[in-house]
Short mmCIF file of C-alpha atoms in Angstrom, two decimals:
data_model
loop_
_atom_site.label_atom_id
_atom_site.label_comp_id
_atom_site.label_asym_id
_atom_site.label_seq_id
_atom_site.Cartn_x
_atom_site.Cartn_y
_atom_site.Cartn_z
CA UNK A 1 27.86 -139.84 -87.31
CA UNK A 2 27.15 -136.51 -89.07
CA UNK A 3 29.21 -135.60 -92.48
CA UNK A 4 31.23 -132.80 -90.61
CA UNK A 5 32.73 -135.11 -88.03
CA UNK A 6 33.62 -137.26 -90.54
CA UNK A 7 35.01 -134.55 -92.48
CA UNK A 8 36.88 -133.92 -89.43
CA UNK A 9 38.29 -137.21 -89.16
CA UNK A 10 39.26 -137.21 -92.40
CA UNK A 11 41.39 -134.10 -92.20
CA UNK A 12 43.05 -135.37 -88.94
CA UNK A 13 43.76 -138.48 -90.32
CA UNK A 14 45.41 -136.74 -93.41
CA UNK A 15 47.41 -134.49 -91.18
CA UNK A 16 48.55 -137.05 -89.53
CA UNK A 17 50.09 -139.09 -92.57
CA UNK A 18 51.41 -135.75 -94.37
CA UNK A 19 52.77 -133.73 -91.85
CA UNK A 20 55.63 -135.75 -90.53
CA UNK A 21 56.90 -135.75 -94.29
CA UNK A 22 56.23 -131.79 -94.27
CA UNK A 23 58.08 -130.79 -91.26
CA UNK A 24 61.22 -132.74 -92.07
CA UNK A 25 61.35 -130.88 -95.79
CA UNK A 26 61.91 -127.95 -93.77
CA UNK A 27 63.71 -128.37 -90.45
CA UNK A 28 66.23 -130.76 -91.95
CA UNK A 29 64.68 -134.38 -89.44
CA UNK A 30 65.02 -136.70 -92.21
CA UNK A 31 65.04 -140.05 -92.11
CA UNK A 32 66.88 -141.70 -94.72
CA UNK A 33 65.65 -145.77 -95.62
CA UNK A 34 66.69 -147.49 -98.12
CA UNK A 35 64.18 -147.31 -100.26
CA UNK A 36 63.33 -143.50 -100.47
CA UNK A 37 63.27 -141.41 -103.49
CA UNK A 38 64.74 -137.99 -102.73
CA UNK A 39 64.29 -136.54 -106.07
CA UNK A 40 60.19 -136.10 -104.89
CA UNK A 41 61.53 -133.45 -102.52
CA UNK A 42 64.49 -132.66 -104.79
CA UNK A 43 63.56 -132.69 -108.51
CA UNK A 44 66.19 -129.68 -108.72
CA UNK A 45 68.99 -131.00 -106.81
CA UNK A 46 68.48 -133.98 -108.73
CA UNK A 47 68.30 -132.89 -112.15
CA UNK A 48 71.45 -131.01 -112.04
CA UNK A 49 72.88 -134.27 -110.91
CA UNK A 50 71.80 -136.17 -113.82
CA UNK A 51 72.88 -133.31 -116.30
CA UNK A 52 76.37 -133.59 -115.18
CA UNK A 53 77.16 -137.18 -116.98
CA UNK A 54 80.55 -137.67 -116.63
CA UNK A 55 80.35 -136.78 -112.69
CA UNK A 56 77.46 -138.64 -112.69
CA UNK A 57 79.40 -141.67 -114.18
CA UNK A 58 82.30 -141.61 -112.20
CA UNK A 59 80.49 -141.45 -108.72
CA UNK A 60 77.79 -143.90 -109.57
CA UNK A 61 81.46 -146.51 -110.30
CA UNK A 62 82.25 -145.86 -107.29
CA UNK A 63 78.99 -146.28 -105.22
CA UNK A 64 78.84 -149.48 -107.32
CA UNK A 65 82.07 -150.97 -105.38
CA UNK A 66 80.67 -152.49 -102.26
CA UNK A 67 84.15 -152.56 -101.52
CA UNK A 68 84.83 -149.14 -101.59
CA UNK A 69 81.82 -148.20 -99.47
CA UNK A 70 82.38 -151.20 -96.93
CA UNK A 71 86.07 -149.40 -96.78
CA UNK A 72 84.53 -145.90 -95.46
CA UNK A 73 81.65 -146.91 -93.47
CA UNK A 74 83.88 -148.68 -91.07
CA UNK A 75 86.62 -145.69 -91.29
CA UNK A 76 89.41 -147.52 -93.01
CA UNK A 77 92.83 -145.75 -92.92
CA UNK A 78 94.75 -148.68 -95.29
CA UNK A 79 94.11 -151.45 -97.11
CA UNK A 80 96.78 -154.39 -97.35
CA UNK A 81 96.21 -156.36 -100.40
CA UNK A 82 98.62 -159.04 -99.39
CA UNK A 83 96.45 -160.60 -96.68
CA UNK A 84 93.23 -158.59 -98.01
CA UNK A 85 92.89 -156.71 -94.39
CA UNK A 86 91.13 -152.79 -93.98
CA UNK A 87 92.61 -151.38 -90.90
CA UNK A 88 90.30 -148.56 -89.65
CA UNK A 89 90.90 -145.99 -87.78
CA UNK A 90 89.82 -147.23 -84.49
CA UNK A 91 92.21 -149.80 -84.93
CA UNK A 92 89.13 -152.52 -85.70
CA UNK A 93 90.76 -155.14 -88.49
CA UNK A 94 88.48 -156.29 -91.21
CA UNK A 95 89.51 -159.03 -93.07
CA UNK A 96 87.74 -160.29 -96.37
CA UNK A 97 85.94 -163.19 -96.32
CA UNK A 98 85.31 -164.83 -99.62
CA UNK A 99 85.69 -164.63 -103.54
CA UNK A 100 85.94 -161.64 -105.24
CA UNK A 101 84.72 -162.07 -108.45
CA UNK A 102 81.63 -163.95 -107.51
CA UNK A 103 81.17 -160.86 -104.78
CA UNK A 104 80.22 -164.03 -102.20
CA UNK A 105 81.63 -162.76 -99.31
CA UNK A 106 81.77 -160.05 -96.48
CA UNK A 107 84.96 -158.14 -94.45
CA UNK A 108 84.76 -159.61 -90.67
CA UNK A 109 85.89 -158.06 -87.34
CA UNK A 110 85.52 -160.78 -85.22
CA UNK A 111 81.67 -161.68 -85.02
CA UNK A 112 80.71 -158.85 -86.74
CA UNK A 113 80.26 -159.22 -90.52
CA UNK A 114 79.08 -156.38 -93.29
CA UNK A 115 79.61 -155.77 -96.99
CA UNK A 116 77.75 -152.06 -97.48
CA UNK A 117 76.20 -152.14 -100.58
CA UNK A 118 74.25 -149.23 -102.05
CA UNK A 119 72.57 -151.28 -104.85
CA UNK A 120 69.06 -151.61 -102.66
CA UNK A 121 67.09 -153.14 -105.28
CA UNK A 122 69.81 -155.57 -105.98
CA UNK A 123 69.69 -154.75 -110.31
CA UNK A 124 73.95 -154.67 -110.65
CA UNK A 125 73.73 -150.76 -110.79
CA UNK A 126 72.87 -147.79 -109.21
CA UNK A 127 70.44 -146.18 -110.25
CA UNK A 128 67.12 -143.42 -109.50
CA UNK A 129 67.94 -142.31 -105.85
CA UNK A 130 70.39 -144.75 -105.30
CA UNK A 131 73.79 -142.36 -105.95
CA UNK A 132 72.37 -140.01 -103.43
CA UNK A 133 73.39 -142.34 -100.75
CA UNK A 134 76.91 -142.03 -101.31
CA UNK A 135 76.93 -138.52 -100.31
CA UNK A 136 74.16 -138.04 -97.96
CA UNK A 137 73.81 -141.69 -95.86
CA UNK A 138 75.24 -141.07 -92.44
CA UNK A 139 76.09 -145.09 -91.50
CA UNK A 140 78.08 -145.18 -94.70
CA UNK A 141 80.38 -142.28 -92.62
CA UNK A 142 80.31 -143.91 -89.16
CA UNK A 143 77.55 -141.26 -88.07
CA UNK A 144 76.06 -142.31 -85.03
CA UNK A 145 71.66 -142.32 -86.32
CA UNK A 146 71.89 -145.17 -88.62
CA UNK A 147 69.30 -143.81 -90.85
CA UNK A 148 70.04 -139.95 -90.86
CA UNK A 149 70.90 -137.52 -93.51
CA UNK A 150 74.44 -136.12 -93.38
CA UNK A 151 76.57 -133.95 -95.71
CA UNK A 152 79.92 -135.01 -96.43
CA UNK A 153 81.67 -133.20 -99.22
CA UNK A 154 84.30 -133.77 -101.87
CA UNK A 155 87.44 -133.76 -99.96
CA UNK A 156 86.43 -135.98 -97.11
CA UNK A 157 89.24 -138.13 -96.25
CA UNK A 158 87.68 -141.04 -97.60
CA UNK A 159 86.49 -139.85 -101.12
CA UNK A 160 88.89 -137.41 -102.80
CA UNK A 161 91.11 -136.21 -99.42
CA UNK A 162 92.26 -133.11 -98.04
CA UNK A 163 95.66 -131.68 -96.76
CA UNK A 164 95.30 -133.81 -93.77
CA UNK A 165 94.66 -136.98 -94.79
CA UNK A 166 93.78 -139.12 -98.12
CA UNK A 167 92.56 -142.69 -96.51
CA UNK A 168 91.71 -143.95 -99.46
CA UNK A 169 94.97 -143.15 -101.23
CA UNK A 170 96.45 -146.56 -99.31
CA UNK A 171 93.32 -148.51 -100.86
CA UNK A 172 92.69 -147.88 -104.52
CA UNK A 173 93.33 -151.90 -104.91
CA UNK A 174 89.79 -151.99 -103.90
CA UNK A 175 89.30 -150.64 -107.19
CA UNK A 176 89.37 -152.40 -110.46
CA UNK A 177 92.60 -149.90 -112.28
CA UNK A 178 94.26 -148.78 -109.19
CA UNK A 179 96.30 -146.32 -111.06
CA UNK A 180 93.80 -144.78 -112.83
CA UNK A 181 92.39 -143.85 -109.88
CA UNK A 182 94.86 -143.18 -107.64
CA UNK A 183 94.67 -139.19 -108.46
CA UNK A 184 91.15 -138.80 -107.89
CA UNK A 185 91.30 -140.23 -104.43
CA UNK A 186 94.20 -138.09 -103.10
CA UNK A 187 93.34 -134.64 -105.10
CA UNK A 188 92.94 -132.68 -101.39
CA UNK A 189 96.33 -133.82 -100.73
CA UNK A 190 97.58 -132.93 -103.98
CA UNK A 191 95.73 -129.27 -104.09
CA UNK A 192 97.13 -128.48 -101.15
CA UNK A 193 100.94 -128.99 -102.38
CA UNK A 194 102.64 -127.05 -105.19
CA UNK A 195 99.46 -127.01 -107.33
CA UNK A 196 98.63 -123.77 -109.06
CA UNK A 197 95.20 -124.00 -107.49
CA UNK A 198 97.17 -124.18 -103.63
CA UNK A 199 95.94 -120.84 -102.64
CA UNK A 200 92.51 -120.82 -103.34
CA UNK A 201 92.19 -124.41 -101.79
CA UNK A 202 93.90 -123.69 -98.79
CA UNK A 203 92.16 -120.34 -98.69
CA UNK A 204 88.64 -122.02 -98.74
CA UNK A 205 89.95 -124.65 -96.02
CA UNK A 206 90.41 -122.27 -93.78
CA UNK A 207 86.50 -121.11 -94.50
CA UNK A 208 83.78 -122.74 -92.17
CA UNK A 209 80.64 -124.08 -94.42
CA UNK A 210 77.45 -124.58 -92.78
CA UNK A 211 77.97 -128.34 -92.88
CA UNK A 212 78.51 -129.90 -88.80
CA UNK A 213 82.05 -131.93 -88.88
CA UNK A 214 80.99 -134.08 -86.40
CA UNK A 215 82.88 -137.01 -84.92
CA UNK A 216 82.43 -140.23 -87.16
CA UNK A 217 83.34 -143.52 -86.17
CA UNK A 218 83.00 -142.88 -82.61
CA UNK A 219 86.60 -141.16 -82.45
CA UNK A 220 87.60 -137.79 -80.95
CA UNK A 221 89.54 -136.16 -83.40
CA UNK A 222 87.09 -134.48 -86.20
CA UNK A 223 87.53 -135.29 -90.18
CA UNK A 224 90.76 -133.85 -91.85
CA UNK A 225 88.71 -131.18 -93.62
CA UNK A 226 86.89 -129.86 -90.58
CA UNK A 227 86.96 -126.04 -89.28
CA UNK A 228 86.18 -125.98 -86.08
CA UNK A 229 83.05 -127.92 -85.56
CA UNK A 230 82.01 -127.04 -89.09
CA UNK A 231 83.45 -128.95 -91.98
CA UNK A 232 85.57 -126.23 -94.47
CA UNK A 233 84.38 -124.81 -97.55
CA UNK A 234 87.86 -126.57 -99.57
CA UNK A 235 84.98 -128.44 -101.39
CA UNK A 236 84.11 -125.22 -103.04
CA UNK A 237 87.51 -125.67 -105.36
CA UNK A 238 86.59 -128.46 -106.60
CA UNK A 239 83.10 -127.57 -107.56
CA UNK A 240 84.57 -124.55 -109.18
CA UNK A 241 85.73 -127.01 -111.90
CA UNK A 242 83.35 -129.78 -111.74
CA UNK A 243 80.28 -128.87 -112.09
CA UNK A 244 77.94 -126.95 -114.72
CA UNK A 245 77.27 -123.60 -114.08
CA UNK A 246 74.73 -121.57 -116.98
CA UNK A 247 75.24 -117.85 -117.07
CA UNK A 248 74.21 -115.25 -119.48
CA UNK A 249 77.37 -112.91 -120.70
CA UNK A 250 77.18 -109.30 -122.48
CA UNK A 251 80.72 -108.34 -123.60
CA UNK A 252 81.43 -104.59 -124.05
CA UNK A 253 84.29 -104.58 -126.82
CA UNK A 254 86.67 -101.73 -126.37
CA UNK A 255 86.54 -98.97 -128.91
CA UNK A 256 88.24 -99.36 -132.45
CA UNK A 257 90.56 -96.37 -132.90
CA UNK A 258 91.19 -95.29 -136.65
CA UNK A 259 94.97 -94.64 -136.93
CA UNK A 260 94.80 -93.52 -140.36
CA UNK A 261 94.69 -89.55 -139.28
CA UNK A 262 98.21 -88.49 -137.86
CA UNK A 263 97.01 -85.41 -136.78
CA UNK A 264 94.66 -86.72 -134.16
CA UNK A 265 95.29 -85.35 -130.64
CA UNK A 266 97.55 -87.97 -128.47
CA UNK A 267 95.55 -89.74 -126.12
CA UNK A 268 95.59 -92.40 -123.94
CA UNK A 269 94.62 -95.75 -125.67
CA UNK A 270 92.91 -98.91 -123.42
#
């Protein structure tokens, strides 16, 4: 076999292994294992992540409660603490099975038996590409493709609520100081009510974004923050306040009058 045809089978063989990875940067056919570091495709997205700490904090708490994340990926609507029971929106039951501060256990419908943790490397934190899943991992929000990429934004019903619903209002005993949390999870619901940023939130809700609504968890009706088939852009409030935007600012001061001459001709001041 001459060098060129192996040359040639080299460059196939290359193609073959690098293009798959190519076309899915671009035409959005990701496929989203556990294991997979996005920041190689998405050093920007992924810095600006990073730089904002105390978001950063907050969200990698709560992708750290398997709880929590067990709670939306089976579409719970309310958690009873008396029994320890998620009822979900398809009217499933899961009931928790075990200790909780040993974390041996799992929440069972029936047969069926799942604790969704996002900690894949099992180290007690999360960590590199890890918090990525709590936005972007479509079987954490019922999504039929168990291993696609989805976009679910701040007021999903599940994570900070909208003027529809605020699931995870009735469950912030999954979390260790309910009422410190109990704000964050409904701040849709409170926007949307009496709140001097109403307006522009309800404004914005009534925006479609570019992000497909869908129909998680199997059921008809779309999320409470969908427009149409589109989810809404009422996420864009809250990233009006929460996140870090750089910008570079001239100011123009007005004029200083002297008032020292009283024969100046009357004018009109600024």
């Amino acid at each position: 076999m001459n060098k060129i045809a192996l040359l040639i089978i080299a460059i196939v063989s290359l193609a073959l292994f690098v293009l798959p990875n190519t076309i899915s940067m671009f035409v959005g056919q990701h496929t989203f294992e556990a294991g997979v570091q996005c920041q190689k495709c998405h050093a920007a997205e992924y810095a600006e992540l990073c730089e904002s700490t105390t978001t950063l904090v907050a969200h990698k708490r709560a992708a750290n409660n398997a709880n929590y994340t067990t709670f939306i990926s089976v579409g719970g609507i309310k958690y009873y603490p008396s029994n320890s029971t998620i009822r979900a929106i398809n009217s499933n039951k899961w009931a928790w099975n075990g200790t909780w501060d040993g974390g041996n256990g799992t929440w069972e419908n029936g047969s069926e038996h799942r604790l969704f943790s996002l900690d894949f490397n099992g180290d007690g934190g999360i960590d590199g590409a890890e918090i990525c899943h709590l936005c972007h991992n479509a079987s954490l929000f019922g999504i039929e493709g168990a291993h696609a990429v989805t976009v679910r934004v701040c007021d999903d019903d599940r994570c900070h609520g909208n003027r529809n619903h605020a699931y995870t209002g009735d469950a912030t005993d999954l979390f260790a100081n309910p009422s410190a949390v109990e704000y964050v999870v409904t701040a849709g619901y409170n926007l949307s009510r009496e709140n001097v940023h109403q307006s522009f939130y309800l404004n914005l809700s009534n925006q479609s974004s570019t992000y497909p609504a869908g129909h998680p968890y199997g059921i008809i009706d779309p999320c409470g923050n969908a427009r149409g088939s589109e989810l809404s852009r009422g996420h864009w409030t809250c990233v009006g306040c929460h996140s870090d935007v750089g910008t570079d600012l001239t100011l123009n001061p007005h004029p200083v009058y002297n008032h020292s001459d009283a024969n100046a001709a009357p004018r009109r001041y600024w």
